[in-house]
Amino acid sequence: MSTSITLEELIVFLLGAPMFGDLDETELSQIVHLMQVQYLRAGQVVFREGTAGDAWYVVYAGSVEVFTGGMGASERPLATIGPPGCFGEMAILDGSPRVATVRAREASTVLKFPREGFERLIRDGNLAAYKLVYHMAKVLAARQRGVTQRLNEVLAQQEYAEHRTRGRPGPTCRSCRATG
């Protein structure tokens, strides 16, 4: 994936991406100058869990996998992201260490937005940066809803298993505590 991407191709791609959908061409041009195009080989790590959160990314082509728990047999897959999905946006918002590892599933191209430049736009009161933060918040809220739903499913399965093992309701069964 070493073919270069033209500025026009980037603008058209970003205007079609939900994260950038509210930006006009002028606002987008203020953001694009921060961006770095990165070409990844299949299996190449973008960042590792626990490292400094220094940028966020948009998948332009190919796909990446997000996982926790280290490399190899102990990996716990969280998501697969393709165009025009984003990842690493929590780093832009709070600068905390990465909570997962991201690796290219195939030859891929990602657009990297360094935190330092993005923070400068925020400090300068740039409307485009604020619009992107709003969209990041929406993405994070949707992901949190998914995590909450999955957690509720796991807890319900645990309660069911407890009922089957004990043959009677246990102290952790929320539905049994509520009724009796």
PDB file of C-alpha atoms in Angstrom:
ATOM      1  CA  MET A   1       0.000   0.000   0.000  1.00  0.00           C
ATOM      2  CA  SER A   2       2.576   2.529  -0.970  1.00  0.00           C
ATOM      3  CA  THR A   3       0.573   4.531  -3.503  1.00  0.00           C
ATOM      4  CA  SER A   4       0.229   8.091  -2.327  1.00  0.00           C
ATOM      5  CA  ILE A   5      -3.124   9.652  -1.622  1.00  0.00           C
ATOM      6  CA  THR A   6      -3.952  13.014  -3.146  1.00  0.00           C
ATOM      7  CA  LEU A   7      -5.319  15.874  -1.078  1.00  0.00           C
ATOM      8  CA  GLU A   8      -8.520  15.749  -3.124  1.00  0.00           C
ATOM      9  CA  GLU A   9      -8.965  12.035  -2.344  1.00  0.00           C
ATOM     10  CA  LEU A  10      -8.445  12.723   1.360  1.00  0.00           C
ATOM     11  CA  ILE A  11     -10.964  15.559   1.418  1.00  0.00           C
ATOM     12  CA  VAL A  12     -13.599  13.484  -0.414  1.00  0.00           C
ATOM     13  CA  PHE A  13     -13.008  10.545   1.954  1.00  0.00           C
ATOM     14  CA  LEU A  14     -13.206  12.660   5.104  1.00  0.00           C
ATOM     15  CA  LEU A  15     -16.319  14.532   3.952  1.00  0.00           C
ATOM     16  CA  GLY A  16     -17.994  11.132   3.557  1.00  0.00           C
ATOM     17  CA  ALA A  17     -16.892   9.876   6.989  1.00  0.00           C
ATOM     18  CA  PRO A  18     -19.453  10.296   9.808  1.00  0.00           C
ATOM     19  CA  MET A  19     -16.837  11.731  12.181  1.00  0.00           C
ATOM     20  CA  PHE A  20     -16.179  14.579   9.743  1.00  0.00           C
ATOM     21  CA  GLY A  21     -19.675  14.923   8.258  1.00  0.00           C
ATOM     22  CA  ASP A  22     -20.482  18.235   9.944  1.00  0.00           C
ATOM     23  CA  LEU A  23     -17.339  19.979   8.713  1.00  0.00           C
ATOM     24  CA  ASP A  24     -17.376  22.166   5.646  1.00  0.00           C
ATOM     25  CA  GLU A  25     -14.398  22.277   3.269  1.00  0.00           C
ATOM     26  CA  THR A  26     -12.780  25.230   5.072  1.00  0.00           C
ATOM     27  CA  GLU A  27     -13.040  23.559   8.475  1.00  0.00           C
ATOM     28  CA  LEU A  28     -11.778  20.295   7.036  1.00  0.00           C
ATOM     29  CA  SER A  29      -8.737  22.009   5.549  1.00  0.00           C
ATOM     30  CA  GLN A  30      -7.894  23.271   9.061  1.00  0.00           C
ATOM     31  CA  ILE A  31      -7.878  19.671  10.301  1.00  0.00           C
ATOM     32  CA  VAL A  32      -6.197  17.999   7.312  1.00  0.00           C
ATOM     33  CA  HIS A  33      -2.936  19.892   7.771  1.00  0.00           C
ATOM     34  CA  LEU A  34      -2.474  18.066  11.119  1.00  0.00           C
ATOM     35  CA  MET A  35      -2.947  14.646   9.589  1.00  0.00           C
ATOM     36  CA  GLN A  36      -0.215  12.137   8.805  1.00  0.00           C
ATOM     37  CA  VAL A  37      -0.821   9.255   6.397  1.00  0.00           C
ATOM     38  CA  GLN A  38       0.569   5.941   7.660  1.00  0.00           C
ATOM     39  CA  TYR A  39       0.871   2.794   5.569  1.00  0.00           C
ATOM     40  CA  LEU A  40       0.763  -0.415   7.608  1.00  0.00           C
ATOM     41  CA  ARG A  41       1.813  -3.974   6.799  1.00  0.00           C
ATOM     42  CA  ALA A  42      -0.444  -6.865   7.826  1.00  0.00           C
ATOM     43  CA  GLY A  43       0.326  -7.601  11.478  1.00  0.00           C
ATOM     44  CA  GLN A  44       2.005  -4.243  12.138  1.00  0.00           C
ATOM     45  CA  VAL A  45       1.144  -2.783  15.544  1.00  0.00           C
ATOM     46  CA  VAL A  46      -0.165   0.798  15.518  1.00  0.00           C
ATOM     47  CA  PHE A  47       0.122   1.159  19.304  1.00  0.00           C
ATOM     48  CA  ARG A  48       0.269  -1.097  22.352  1.00  0.00           C
ATOM     49  CA  GLU A  49      -1.873  -1.246  25.447  1.00  0.00           C
ATOM     50  CA  GLY A  50      -0.360   0.886  28.223  1.00  0.00           C
ATOM     51  CA  THR A  51       1.639   3.217  25.947  1.00  0.00           C
ATOM     52  CA  ALA A  52       1.120   6.977  25.908  1.00  0.00           C
ATOM     53  CA  GLY A  53      -1.976   8.190  24.072  1.00  0.00           C
ATOM     54  CA  ASP A  54      -0.458  10.608  21.586  1.00  0.00           C
ATOM     55  CA  ALA A  55      -2.868  10.500  18.600  1.00  0.00           C
ATOM     56  CA  TRP A  56      -6.157   9.264  17.209  1.00  0.00           C
ATOM     57  CA  TYR A  57      -6.642   7.516  13.893  1.00  0.00           C
ATOM     58  CA  VAL A  58      -9.116   7.048  11.056  1.00  0.00           C
ATOM     59  CA  VAL A  59      -8.953   3.919   8.891  1.00  0.00           C
ATOM     60  CA  TYR A  60      -8.665   4.987   5.238  1.00  0.00           C
ATOM     61  CA  ALA A  61      -8.173   1.511   3.717  1.00  0.00           C
ATOM     62  CA  GLY A  62      -7.843  -2.031   5.044  1.00  0.00           C
ATOM     63  CA  SER A  63      -8.731  -2.890   8.628  1.00  0.00           C
ATOM     64  CA  VAL A  64      -7.297  -3.032  12.120  1.00  0.00           C
ATOM     65  CA  GLU A  65      -8.045  -5.262  15.096  1.00  0.00           C
ATOM     66  CA  VAL A  66      -8.357  -3.972  18.637  1.00  0.00           C
ATOM     67  CA  PHE A  67      -7.534  -6.316  21.518  1.00  0.00           C
ATOM     68  CA  THR A  68      -6.379  -6.413  25.130  1.00  0.00           C
ATOM     69  CA  GLY A  69      -4.321  -8.813  27.170  1.00  0.00           C
ATOM     70  CA  GLY A  70      -1.030  -8.830  25.312  1.00  0.00           C
ATOM     71  CA  MET A  71       0.070 -10.455  22.087  1.00  0.00           C
ATOM     72  CA  GLY A  72      -0.508 -14.103  21.278  1.00  0.00           C
ATOM     73  CA  ALA A  73      -2.656 -16.668  23.084  1.00  0.00           C
ATOM     74  CA  SER A  74      -3.822 -14.280  25.811  1.00  0.00           C
ATOM     75  CA  GLU A  75      -5.332 -11.746  23.379  1.00  0.00           C
ATOM     76  CA  ARG A  76      -8.962 -10.791  23.981  1.00  0.00           C
ATOM     77  CA  PRO A  77     -10.468  -9.331  20.778  1.00  0.00           C
ATOM     78  CA  LEU A  78     -12.577  -6.215  21.229  1.00  0.00           C
ATOM     79  CA  ALA A  79     -13.287  -4.955  17.722  1.00  0.00           C
ATOM     80  CA  THR A  80     -12.351  -4.920  14.062  1.00  0.00           C
ATOM     81  CA  ILE A  81     -12.423  -1.483  12.454  1.00  0.00           C
ATOM     82  CA  GLY A  82     -12.475  -0.673   8.744  1.00  0.00           C
ATOM     83  CA  PRO A  83     -13.011   2.533   6.758  1.00  0.00           C
ATOM     84  CA  PRO A  84     -14.054   5.123   7.851  1.00  0.00           C
ATOM     85  CA  GLY A  85     -13.903   3.957  11.466  1.00  0.00           C
ATOM     86  CA  CYS A  86     -11.770   5.632  14.078  1.00  0.00           C
ATOM     87  CA  PHE A  87      -9.783   4.495  17.078  1.00  0.00           C
ATOM     88  CA  GLY A  88      -7.615   6.050  19.771  1.00  0.00           C
ATOM     89  CA  GLU A  89      -9.916   9.030  20.283  1.00  0.00           C
ATOM     90  CA  MET A  90      -9.779   8.788  24.084  1.00  0.00           C
ATOM     91  CA  ALA A  91      -6.124   9.880  23.829  1.00  0.00           C
ATOM     92  CA  ILE A  92      -7.180  13.151  22.222  1.00  0.00           C
ATOM     93  CA  LEU A  93      -9.636  13.828  25.011  1.00  0.00           C
ATOM     94  CA  ASP A  94      -7.599  12.950  28.106  1.00  0.00           C
ATOM     95  CA  GLY A  95      -4.076  11.832  27.166  1.00  0.00           C
ATOM     96  CA  SER A  96      -4.363   8.664  29.240  1.00  0.00           C
ATOM     97  CA  PRO A  97      -2.407   5.502  28.397  1.00  0.00           C
ATOM     98  CA  ARG A  98      -3.845   3.213  25.739  1.00  0.00           C
ATOM     99  CA  VAL A  99      -6.384   0.701  27.039  1.00  0.00           C
ATOM    100  CA  ALA A 100      -5.894  -1.723  24.144  1.00  0.00           C
ATOM    101  CA  THR A 101      -3.483  -2.743  21.405  1.00  0.00           C
ATOM    102  CA  VAL A 102      -4.315  -2.035  17.750  1.00  0.00           C
ATOM    103  CA  ARG A 103      -2.788  -4.036  14.894  1.00  0.00           C
ATOM    104  CA  ALA A 104      -3.327  -4.049  11.123  1.00  0.00           C
ATOM    105  CA  ARG A 105      -5.276  -7.146  10.006  1.00  0.00           C
ATOM    106  CA  GLU A 106      -4.105  -6.618   6.435  1.00  0.00           C
ATOM    107  CA  ALA A 107      -2.125  -4.041   4.488  1.00  0.00           C
ATOM    108  CA  SER A 108      -3.872  -0.852   5.588  1.00  0.00           C
ATOM    109  CA  THR A 109      -3.725   2.913   5.448  1.00  0.00           C
ATOM    110  CA  VAL A 110      -4.611   5.022   8.484  1.00  0.00           C
ATOM    111  CA  LEU A 111      -4.807   8.773   8.964  1.00  0.00           C
ATOM    112  CA  LYS A 112      -3.065   9.815  12.178  1.00  0.00           C
ATOM    113  CA  PHE A 113      -4.087  12.967  14.034  1.00  0.00           C
ATOM    114  CA  PRO A 114      -1.451  13.841  16.663  1.00  0.00           C
ATOM    115  CA  ARG A 115      -2.797  15.016  20.020  1.00  0.00           C
ATOM    116  CA  GLU A 116      -0.427  17.990  20.230  1.00  0.00           C
ATOM    117  CA  GLY A 117      -1.730  19.660  17.071  1.00  0.00           C
ATOM    118  CA  PHE A 118      -5.329  18.883  17.925  1.00  0.00           C
ATOM    119  CA  GLU A 119      -4.927  20.443  21.390  1.00  0.00           C
ATOM    120  CA  ARG A 120      -3.518  23.563  19.747  1.00  0.00           C
ATOM    121  CA  LEU A 121      -6.692  23.867  17.643  1.00  0.00           C
ATOM    122  CA  ILE A 122      -8.830  23.490  20.781  1.00  0.00           C
ATOM    123  CA  ARG A 123      -6.811  26.155  22.628  1.00  0.00           C
ATOM    124  CA  ASP A 124      -7.264  28.470  19.626  1.00  0.00           C
ATOM    125  CA  GLY A 125     -11.054  27.971  19.768  1.00  0.00           C
ATOM    126  CA  ASN A 126     -11.190  26.243  16.380  1.00  0.00           C
ATOM    127  CA  LEU A 127     -14.817  25.306  15.610  1.00  0.00           C
ATOM    128  CA  ALA A 128     -13.804  22.280  13.509  1.00  0.00           C
ATOM    129  CA  ALA A 129     -11.913  20.797  16.468  1.00  0.00           C
ATOM    130  CA  TYR A 130     -14.946  21.253  18.720  1.00  0.00           C
ATOM    131  CA  LYS A 131     -17.197  19.592  16.150  1.00  0.00           C
ATOM    132  CA  LEU A 132     -14.829  16.609  16.077  1.00  0.00           C
ATOM    133  CA  VAL A 133     -14.803  16.389  19.878  1.00  0.00           C
ATOM    134  CA  TYR A 134     -18.606  16.288  19.772  1.00  0.00           C
ATOM    135  CA  HIS A 135     -18.509  13.389  17.305  1.00  0.00           C
ATOM    136  CA  MET A 136     -15.869  11.606  19.403  1.00  0.00           C
ATOM    137  CA  ALA A 137     -18.176  11.892  22.403  1.00  0.00           C
ATOM    138  CA  LYS A 138     -20.990  10.316  20.363  1.00  0.00           C
ATOM    139  CA  VAL A 139     -18.727   7.436  19.284  1.00  0.00           C
ATOM    140  CA  LEU A 140     -17.585   6.860  22.861  1.00  0.00           C
ATOM    141  CA  ALA A 141     -21.167   6.972  24.160  1.00  0.00           C
ATOM    142  CA  ALA A 142     -22.245   4.352  21.608  1.00  0.00           C
ATOM    143  CA  ARG A 143     -19.322   2.133  22.590  1.00  0.00           C
ATOM    144  CA  GLN A 144     -20.177   2.547  26.276  1.00  0.00           C
ATOM    145  CA  ARG A 145     -23.772   1.517  25.587  1.00  0.00           C
ATOM    146  CA  GLY A 146     -22.467  -1.626  23.869  1.00  0.00           C
ATOM    147  CA  VAL A 147     -20.196  -2.435  26.806  1.00  0.00           C
ATOM    148  CA  THR A 148     -23.041  -1.914  29.271  1.00  0.00           C
ATOM    149  CA  GLN A 149     -25.326  -4.174  27.250  1.00  0.00           C
ATOM    150  CA  ARG A 150     -22.662  -6.891  27.081  1.00  0.00           C
ATOM    151  CA  LEU A 151     -22.005  -6.589  30.829  1.00  0.00           C
ATOM    152  CA  ASN A 152     -25.721  -7.017  31.534  1.00  0.00           C
ATOM    153  CA  GLU A 153     -25.757 -10.146  29.344  1.00  0.00           C
ATOM    154  CA  VAL A 154     -22.766 -11.618  31.194  1.00  0.00           C
ATOM    155  CA  LEU A 155     -24.336 -10.868  34.588  1.00  0.00           C
ATOM    156  CA  ALA A 156     -27.606 -12.493  33.499  1.00  0.00           C
ATOM    157  CA  GLN A 157     -25.703 -15.601  32.368  1.00  0.00           C
ATOM    158  CA  GLN A 158     -23.875 -15.686  35.688  1.00  0.00           C
ATOM    159  CA  GLU A 159     -27.172 -15.451  37.596  1.00  0.00           C
ATOM    160  CA  TYR A 160     -28.650 -18.259  35.509  1.00  0.00           C
ATOM    161  CA  ALA A 161     -25.595 -20.450  36.139  1.00  0.00           C
ATOM    162  CA  GLU A 162     -25.845 -19.740  39.872  1.00  0.00           C
ATOM    163  CA  HIS A 163     -29.493 -20.815  39.891  1.00  0.00           C
ATOM    164  CA  ARG A 164     -28.658 -24.064  38.069  1.00  0.00           C
ATOM    165  CA  THR A 165     -25.670 -24.846  40.316  1.00  0.00           C
ATOM    166  CA  ARG A 166     -27.404 -24.163  43.623  1.00  0.00           C
ATOM    167  CA  GLY A 167     -30.862 -25.198  42.606  1.00  0.00           C
ATOM    168  CA  ARG A 168     -32.099 -22.054  44.274  1.00  0.00           C
ATOM    169  CA  PRO A 169     -31.585 -18.289  44.007  1.00  0.00           C
ATOM    170  CA  GLY A 170     -28.288 -16.969  45.299  1.00  0.00           C
ATOM    171  CA  PRO A 171     -27.378 -13.722  47.044  1.00  0.00           C
ATOM    172  CA  THR A 172     -26.116 -12.130  43.825  1.00  0.00           C
ATOM    173  CA  CYS A 173     -29.309 -12.704  41.866  1.00  0.00           C
ATOM    174  CA  ARG A 174     -30.727  -9.226  41.282  1.00  0.00           C
ATOM    175  CA  SER A 175     -34.121 -10.431  40.130  1.00  0.00           C
ATOM    176  CA  CYS A 176     -34.507 -12.691  43.177  1.00  0.00           C
ATOM    177  CA  ARG A 177     -33.509  -9.951  45.618  1.00  0.00           C
ATOM    178  CA  ALA A 178     -36.039  -7.617  44.048  1.00  0.00           C
ATOM    179  CA  THR A 179     -38.917 -10.085  44.403  1.00  0.00           C
ATOM    180  CA  GLY A 180     -38.210 -11.622  47.622  1.00  0.00           C
TER     181      GLY A 180
END
